[in-house]
mmCIF file of C-alpha atoms in Angstrom:
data_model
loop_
_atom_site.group_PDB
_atom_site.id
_atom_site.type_symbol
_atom_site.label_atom_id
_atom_site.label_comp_id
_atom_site.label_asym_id
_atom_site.label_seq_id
_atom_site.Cartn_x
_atom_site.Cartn_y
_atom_site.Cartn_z
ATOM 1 C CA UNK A 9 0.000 0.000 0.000
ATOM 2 C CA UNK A 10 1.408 3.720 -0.931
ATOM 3 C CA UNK A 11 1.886 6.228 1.690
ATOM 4 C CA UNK A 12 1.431 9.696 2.108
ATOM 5 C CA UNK A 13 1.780 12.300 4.421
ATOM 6 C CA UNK A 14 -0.205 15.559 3.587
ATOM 7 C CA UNK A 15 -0.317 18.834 5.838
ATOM 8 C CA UNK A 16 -2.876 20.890 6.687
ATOM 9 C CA UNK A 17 -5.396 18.042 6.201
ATOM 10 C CA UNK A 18 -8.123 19.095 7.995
ATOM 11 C CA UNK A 19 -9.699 21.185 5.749
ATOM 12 C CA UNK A 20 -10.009 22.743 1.822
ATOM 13 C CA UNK A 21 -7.324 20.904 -0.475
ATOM 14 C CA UNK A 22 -5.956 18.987 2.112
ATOM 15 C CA UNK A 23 -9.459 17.590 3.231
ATOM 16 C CA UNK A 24 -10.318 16.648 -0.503
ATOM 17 C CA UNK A 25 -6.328 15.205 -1.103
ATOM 18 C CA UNK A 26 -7.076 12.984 2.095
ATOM 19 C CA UNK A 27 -10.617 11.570 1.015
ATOM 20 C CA UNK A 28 -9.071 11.120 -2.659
ATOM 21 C CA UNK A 29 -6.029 9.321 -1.860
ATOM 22 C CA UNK A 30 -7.870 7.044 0.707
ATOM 23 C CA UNK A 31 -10.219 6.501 -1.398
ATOM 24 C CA UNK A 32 -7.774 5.422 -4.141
ATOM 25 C CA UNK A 33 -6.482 2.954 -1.631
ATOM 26 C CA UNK A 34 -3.144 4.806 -0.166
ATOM 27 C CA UNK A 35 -2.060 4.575 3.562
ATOM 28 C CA UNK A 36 -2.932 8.406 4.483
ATOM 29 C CA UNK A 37 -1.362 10.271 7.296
ATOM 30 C CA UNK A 38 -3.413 13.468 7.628
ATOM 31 C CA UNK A 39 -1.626 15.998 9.627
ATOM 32 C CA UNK A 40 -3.545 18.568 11.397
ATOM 33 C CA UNK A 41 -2.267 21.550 13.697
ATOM 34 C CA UNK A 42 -4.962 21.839 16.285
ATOM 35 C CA UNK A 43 -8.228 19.289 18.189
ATOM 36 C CA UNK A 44 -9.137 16.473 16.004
ATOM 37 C CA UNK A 45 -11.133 17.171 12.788
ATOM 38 C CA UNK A 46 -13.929 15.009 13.491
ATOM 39 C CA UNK A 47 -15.615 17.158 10.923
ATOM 40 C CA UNK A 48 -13.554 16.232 8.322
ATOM 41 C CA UNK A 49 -14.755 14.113 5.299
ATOM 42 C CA UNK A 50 -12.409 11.417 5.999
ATOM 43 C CA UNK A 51 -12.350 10.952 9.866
ATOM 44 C CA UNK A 52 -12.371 7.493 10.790
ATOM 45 C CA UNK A 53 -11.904 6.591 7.563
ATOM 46 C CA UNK A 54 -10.127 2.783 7.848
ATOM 47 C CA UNK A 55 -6.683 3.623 6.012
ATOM 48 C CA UNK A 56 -6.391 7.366 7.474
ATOM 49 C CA UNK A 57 -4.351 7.850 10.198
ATOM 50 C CA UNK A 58 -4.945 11.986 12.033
ATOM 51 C CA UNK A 59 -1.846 13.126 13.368
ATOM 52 C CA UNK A 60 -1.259 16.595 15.278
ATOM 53 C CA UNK A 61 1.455 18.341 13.735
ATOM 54 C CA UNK A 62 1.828 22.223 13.917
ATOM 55 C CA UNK A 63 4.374 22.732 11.801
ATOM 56 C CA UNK A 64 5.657 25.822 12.827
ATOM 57 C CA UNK A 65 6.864 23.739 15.544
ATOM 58 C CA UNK A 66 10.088 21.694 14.971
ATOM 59 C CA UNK A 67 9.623 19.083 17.835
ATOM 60 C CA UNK A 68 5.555 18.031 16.915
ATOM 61 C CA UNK A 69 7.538 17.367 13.248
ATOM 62 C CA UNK A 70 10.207 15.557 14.009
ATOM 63 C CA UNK A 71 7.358 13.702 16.362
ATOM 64 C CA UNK A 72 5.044 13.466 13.324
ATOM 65 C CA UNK A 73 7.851 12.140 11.156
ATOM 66 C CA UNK A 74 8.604 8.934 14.291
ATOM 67 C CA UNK A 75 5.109 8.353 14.274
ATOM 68 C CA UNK A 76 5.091 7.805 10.487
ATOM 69 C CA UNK A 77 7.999 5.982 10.021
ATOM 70 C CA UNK A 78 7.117 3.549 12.944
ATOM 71 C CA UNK A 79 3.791 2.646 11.079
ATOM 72 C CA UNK A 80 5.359 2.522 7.705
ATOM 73 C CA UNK A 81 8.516 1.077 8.232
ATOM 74 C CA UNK A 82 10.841 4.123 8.128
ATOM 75 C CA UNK A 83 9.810 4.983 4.854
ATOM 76 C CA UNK A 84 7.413 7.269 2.730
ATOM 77 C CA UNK A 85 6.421 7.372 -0.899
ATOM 78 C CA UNK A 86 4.579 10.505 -1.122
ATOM 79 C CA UNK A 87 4.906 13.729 1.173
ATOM 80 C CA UNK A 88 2.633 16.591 0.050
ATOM 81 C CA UNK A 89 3.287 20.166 2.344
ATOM 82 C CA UNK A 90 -0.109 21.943 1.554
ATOM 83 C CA UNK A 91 -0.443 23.782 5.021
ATOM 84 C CA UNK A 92 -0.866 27.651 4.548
ATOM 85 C CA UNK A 93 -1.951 30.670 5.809
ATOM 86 C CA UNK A 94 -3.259 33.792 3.742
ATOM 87 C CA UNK A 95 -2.986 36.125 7.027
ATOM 88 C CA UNK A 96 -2.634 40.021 6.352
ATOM 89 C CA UNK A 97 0.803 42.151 5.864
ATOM 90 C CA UNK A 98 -0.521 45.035 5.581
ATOM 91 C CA UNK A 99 0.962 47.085 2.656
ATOM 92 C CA UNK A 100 4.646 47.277 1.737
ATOM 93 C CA UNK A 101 5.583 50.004 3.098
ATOM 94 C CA UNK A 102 4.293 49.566 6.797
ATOM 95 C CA UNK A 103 3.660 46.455 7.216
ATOM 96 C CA UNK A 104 2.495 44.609 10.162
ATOM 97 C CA UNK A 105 6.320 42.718 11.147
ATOM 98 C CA UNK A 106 4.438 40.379 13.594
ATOM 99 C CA UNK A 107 1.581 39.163 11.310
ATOM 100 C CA UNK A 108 4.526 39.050 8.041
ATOM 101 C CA UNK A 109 6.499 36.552 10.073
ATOM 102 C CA UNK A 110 3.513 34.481 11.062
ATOM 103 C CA UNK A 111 2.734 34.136 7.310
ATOM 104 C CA UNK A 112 6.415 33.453 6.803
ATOM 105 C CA UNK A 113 6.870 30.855 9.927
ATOM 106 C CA UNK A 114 3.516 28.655 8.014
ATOM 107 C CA UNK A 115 4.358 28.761 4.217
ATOM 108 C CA UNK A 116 8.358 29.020 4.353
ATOM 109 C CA UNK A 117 9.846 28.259 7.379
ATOM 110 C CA UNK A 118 6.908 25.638 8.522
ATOM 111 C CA UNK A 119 7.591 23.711 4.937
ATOM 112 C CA UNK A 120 11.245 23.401 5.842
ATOM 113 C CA UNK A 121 10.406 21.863 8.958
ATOM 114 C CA UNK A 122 8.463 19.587 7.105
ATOM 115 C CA UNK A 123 10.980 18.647 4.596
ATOM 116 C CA UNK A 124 13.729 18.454 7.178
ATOM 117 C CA UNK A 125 11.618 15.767 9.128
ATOM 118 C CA UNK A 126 10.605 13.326 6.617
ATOM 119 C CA UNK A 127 12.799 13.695 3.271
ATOM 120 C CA UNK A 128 14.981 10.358 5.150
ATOM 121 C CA UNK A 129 11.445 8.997 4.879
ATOM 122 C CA UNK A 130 11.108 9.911 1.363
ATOM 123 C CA UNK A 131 14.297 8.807 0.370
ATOM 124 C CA UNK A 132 13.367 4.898 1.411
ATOM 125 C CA UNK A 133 9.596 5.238 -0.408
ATOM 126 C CA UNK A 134 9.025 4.105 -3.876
ATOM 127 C CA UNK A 135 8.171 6.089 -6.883
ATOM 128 C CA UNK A 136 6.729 5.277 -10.522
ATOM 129 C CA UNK A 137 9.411 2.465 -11.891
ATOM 130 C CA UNK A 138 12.816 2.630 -10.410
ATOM 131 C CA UNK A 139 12.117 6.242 -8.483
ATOM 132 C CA UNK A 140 12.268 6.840 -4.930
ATOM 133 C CA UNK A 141 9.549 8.947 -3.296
ATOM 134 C CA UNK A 142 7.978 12.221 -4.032
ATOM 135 C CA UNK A 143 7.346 15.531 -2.675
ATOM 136 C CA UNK A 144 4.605 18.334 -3.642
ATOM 137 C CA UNK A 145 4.883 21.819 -2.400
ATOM 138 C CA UNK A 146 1.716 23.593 -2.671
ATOM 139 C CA UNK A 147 2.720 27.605 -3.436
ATOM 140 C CA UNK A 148 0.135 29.381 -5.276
ATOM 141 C CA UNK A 149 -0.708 31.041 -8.024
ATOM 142 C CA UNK A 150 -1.001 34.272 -6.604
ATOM 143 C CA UNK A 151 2.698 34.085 -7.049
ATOM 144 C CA UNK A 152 2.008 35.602 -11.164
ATOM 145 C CA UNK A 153 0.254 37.843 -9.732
ATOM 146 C CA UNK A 154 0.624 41.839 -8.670
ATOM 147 C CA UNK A 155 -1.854 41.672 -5.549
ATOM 148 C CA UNK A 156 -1.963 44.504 -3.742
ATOM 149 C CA UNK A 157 -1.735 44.581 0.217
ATOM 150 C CA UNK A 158 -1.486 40.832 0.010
ATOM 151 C CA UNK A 159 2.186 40.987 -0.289
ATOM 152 C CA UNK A 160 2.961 38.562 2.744
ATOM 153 C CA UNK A 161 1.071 35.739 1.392
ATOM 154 C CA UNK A 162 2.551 35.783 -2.101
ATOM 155 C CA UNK A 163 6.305 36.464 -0.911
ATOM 156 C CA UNK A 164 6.125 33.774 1.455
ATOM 157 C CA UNK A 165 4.654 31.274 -1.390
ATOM 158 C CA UNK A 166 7.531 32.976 -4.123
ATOM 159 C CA UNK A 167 9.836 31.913 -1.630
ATOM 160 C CA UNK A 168 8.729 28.332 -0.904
ATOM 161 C CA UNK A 169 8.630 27.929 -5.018
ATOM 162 C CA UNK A 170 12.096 29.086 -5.515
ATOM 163 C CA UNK A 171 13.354 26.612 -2.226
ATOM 164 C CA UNK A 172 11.505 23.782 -3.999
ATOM 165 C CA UNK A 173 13.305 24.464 -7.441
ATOM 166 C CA UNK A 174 16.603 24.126 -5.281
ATOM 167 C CA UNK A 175 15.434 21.309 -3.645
ATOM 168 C CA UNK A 176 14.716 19.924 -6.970
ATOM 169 C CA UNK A 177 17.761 19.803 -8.197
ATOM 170 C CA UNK A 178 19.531 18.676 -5.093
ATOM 171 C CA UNK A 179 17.642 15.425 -4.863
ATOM 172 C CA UNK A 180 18.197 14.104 -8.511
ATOM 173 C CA UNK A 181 21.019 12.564 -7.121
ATOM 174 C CA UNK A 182 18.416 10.526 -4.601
ATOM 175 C CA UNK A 183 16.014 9.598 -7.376
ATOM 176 C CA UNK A 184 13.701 11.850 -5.621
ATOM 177 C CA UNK A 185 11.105 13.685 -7.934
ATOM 178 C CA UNK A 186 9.942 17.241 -6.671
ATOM 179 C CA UNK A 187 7.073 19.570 -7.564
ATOM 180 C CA UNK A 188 5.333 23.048 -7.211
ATOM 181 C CA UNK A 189 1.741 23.003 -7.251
ATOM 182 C CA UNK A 190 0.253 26.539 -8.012
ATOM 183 C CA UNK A 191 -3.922 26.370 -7.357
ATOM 184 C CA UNK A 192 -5.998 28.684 -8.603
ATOM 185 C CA UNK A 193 -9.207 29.559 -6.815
ATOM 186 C CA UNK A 194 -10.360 26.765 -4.989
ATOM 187 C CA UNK A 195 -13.191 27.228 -2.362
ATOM 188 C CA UNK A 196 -11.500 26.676 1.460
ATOM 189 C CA UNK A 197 -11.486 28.322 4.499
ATOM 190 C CA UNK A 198 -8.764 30.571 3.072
ATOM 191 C CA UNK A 199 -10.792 31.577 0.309
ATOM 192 C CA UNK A 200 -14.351 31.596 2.071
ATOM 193 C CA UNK A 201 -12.491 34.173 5.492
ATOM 194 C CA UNK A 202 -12.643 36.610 2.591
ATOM 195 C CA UNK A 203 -14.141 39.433 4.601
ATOM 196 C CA UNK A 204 -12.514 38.370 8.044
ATOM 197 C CA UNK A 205 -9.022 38.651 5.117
ATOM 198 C CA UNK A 206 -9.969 41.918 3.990
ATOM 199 C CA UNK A 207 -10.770 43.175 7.793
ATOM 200 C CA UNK A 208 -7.558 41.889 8.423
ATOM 201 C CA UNK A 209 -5.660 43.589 5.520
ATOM 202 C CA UNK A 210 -7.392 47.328 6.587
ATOM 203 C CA UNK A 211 -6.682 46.953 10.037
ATOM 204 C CA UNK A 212 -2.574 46.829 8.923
ATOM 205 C CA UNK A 213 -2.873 50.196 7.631
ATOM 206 C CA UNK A 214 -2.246 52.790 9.522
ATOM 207 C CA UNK A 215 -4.912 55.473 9.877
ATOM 208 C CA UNK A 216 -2.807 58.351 8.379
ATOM 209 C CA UNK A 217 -2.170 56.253 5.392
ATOM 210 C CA UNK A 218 -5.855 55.273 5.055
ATOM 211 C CA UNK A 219 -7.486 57.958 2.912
ATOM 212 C CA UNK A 220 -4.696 57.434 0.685
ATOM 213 C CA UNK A 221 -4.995 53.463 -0.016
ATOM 214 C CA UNK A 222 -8.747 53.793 0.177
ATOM 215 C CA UNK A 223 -9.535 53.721 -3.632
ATOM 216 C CA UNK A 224 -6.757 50.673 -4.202
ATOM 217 C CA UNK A 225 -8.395 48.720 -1.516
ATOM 218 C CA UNK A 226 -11.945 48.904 -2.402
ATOM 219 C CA UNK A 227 -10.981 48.338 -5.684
ATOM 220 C CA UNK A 228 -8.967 45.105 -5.053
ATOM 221 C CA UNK A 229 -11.707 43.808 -3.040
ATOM 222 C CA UNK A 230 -14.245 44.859 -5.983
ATOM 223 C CA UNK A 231 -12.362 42.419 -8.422
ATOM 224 C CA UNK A 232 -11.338 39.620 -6.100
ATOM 225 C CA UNK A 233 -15.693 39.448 -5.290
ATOM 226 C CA UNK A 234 -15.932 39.211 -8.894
ATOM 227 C CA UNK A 235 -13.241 36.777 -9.813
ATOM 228 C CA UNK A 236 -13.074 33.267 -10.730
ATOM 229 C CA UNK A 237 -15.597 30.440 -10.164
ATOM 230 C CA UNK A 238 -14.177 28.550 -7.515
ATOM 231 C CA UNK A 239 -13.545 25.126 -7.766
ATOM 232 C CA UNK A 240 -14.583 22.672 -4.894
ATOM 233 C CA UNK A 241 -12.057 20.784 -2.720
ATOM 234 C CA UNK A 242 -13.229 17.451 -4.002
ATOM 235 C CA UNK A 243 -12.878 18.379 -7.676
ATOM 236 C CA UNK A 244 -9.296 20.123 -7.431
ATOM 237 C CA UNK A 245 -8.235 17.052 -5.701
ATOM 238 C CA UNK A 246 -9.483 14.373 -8.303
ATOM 239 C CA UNK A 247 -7.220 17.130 -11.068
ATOM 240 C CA UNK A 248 -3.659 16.587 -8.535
ATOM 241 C CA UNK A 249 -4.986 12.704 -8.278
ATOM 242 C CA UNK A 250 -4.869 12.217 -12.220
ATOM 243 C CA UNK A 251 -2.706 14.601 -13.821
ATOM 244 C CA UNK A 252 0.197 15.095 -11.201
ATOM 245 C CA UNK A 253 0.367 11.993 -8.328
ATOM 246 C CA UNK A 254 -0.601 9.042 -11.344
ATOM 247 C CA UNK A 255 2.092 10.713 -13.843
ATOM 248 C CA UNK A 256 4.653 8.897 -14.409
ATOM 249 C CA UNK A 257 7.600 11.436 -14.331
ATOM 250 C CA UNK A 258 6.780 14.964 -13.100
ATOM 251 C CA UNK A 259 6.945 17.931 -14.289
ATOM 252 C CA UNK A 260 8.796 21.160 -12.370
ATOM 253 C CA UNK A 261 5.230 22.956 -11.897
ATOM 254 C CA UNK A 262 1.801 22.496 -11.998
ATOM 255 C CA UNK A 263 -0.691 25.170 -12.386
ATOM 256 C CA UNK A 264 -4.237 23.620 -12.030
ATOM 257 C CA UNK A 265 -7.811 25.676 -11.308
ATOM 258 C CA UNK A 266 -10.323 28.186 -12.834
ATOM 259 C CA UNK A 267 -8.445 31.073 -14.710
ATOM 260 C CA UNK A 268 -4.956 30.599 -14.369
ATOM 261 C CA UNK A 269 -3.723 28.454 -16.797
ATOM 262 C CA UNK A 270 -2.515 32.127 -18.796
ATOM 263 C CA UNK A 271 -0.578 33.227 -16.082
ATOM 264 C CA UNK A 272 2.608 32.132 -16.457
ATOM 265 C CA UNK A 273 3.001 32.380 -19.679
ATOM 266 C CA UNK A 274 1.814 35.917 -19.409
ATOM 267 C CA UNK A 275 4.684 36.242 -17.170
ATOM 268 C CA UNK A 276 7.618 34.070 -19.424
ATOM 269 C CA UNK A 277 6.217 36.332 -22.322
ATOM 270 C CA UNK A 278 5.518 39.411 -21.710
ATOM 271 C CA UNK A 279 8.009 42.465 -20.093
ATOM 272 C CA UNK A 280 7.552 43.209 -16.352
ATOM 273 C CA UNK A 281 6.223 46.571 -17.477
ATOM 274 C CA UNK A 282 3.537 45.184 -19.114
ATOM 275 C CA UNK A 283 2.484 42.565 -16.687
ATOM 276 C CA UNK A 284 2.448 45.769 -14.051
ATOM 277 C CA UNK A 285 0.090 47.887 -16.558
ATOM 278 C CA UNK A 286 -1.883 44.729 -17.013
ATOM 279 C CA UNK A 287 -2.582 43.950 -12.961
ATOM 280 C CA UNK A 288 -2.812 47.583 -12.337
ATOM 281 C CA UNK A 289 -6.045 47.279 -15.082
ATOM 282 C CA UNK A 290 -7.202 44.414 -12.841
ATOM 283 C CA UNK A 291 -6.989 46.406 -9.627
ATOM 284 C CA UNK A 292 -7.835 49.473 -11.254
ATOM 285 C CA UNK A 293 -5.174 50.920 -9.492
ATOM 286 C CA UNK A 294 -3.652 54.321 -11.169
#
């Protein structure tokens, strides 16, 4: 039986990866940060095992990792990091340091923890054919994008992208395939906080700086309203099931959802001037 360990499992794309994979008979180890999600679609499912892991905290990894390997028998053939937190930086030029390092402990810092835990794991799981096991870091595709006052979320997730691509190449000599996976919108809790988000993102800016930012903000939050169709949990995870986890050989990024699929080639393609006149058209900001 495969295995897989998948963070953040307790809800949105981790709750639908978890049902998926069980479903498609893998050993799943469903890490959550906090009580039990006994609301989850696949608690007490037979073949998932729940284990707490914040992983912002190296000791509950390494702990998460002992508990794995004990079951498994020290190894693991598929490790997917797709905890994350959107959380609110405020704008660039004040932000909010305490909430920018939160963001930065979950999606960077948090990964590494991850990776540092169970890549021995990895190393000793089985692949397609002769390969060893795999790993898929979930940035986002908010990463091609020019979103204003959410620049703590997206430099966090450009960070973890350009880590993976090092990682990458450092485990070809291990026979260890790794991935980026960059959603588009996909309803989850994330997605769904929007106004608790966008209360969040105000609050960051200071009141003298208010009247100023006033237009850009209502405008973002106009267009970000009226954005894509989001896709459900379930469906985005049956799209990673078949076109990324059953491939045979992967490829160095994956950009799968609702109106994305032109966004990196927008950005290969085009000059950075452009691409800034062409999100500051989005966000109607002048």
């Amino acid at each position: 039986m495969k295995s897989v360990f998948i963070s953040g499992a307790a809800t949105g794309i981790g709750d639908g990866l978890v049902s998926k994979l069980s479903q498609e008979g893998w050993r799943v180890f469903a890490g959550y940060r906090r009580s039990p999600p006994e609301r989850a679609s696949w608690f007490n499912h037979p073949a998932v095992t729940p284990i707490q892991c914040d992983i912002t905290d190296p000791a509950a990894v390494k702990s998460a990792a002992e508990q794995v390997a004990a079951i498994t028998g020290n190894k693991l053939d598929l490790l997917i990091n797709n905890a994350g937190f959107f959380g609110s930086g405020g704008v660039v030029e004040c932000p909010d340091m305490e909430e920018y390092r939160k963001v930065f402990e979950i999606n960077f810092f948090g990964v590494l923890n991850v990776l540092r835990a169970f890549m021995p794991l990895i190393r000793n799981g089985q692949g397609p054919g002769s390969g060893k096991g795999r790993v898929i870091n979930v940035a986002s595709s908010s990463t091609y994008m020019i979103y204003p006052m959410a620049s703590a979320y997206t430099v966090s997730k450009q960070a973890l992208k350009t880590a993976t691509t090092h990682l990458r190449l450092e485990m070809k000599a291990f026979g260890v395939e790794v991935t980026t996976l960059d959603p588009g919108a996909v309803d989850t809790p994330m997605s769904s906080d929007h106004e608790k988000n966008s209360a969040m993102q105000w609050s960051a800016i200071p009141e003298t700086l208010r009247a100023q930012y006033k237009k850009l903000f209502i405008d973002t939050e106009t267009m970000m309203q009226n954005s894509f169709a989001l896709y459900t949990p379930d469906r985005f995870a049956n799209d990673v099931y078949c076109k990324i986890i059953c491939s045979k050989r992967f490829k160095p990024v994956y950009v799968l959802g609702p109106g994305v699929a032109a966004m990196p080639w927008m950005h290969r393609l085009l000059p950075l001037q452009q691409v800034e006149n062409i999100w500051g058209k989005v966000f109607r900001a002048k």
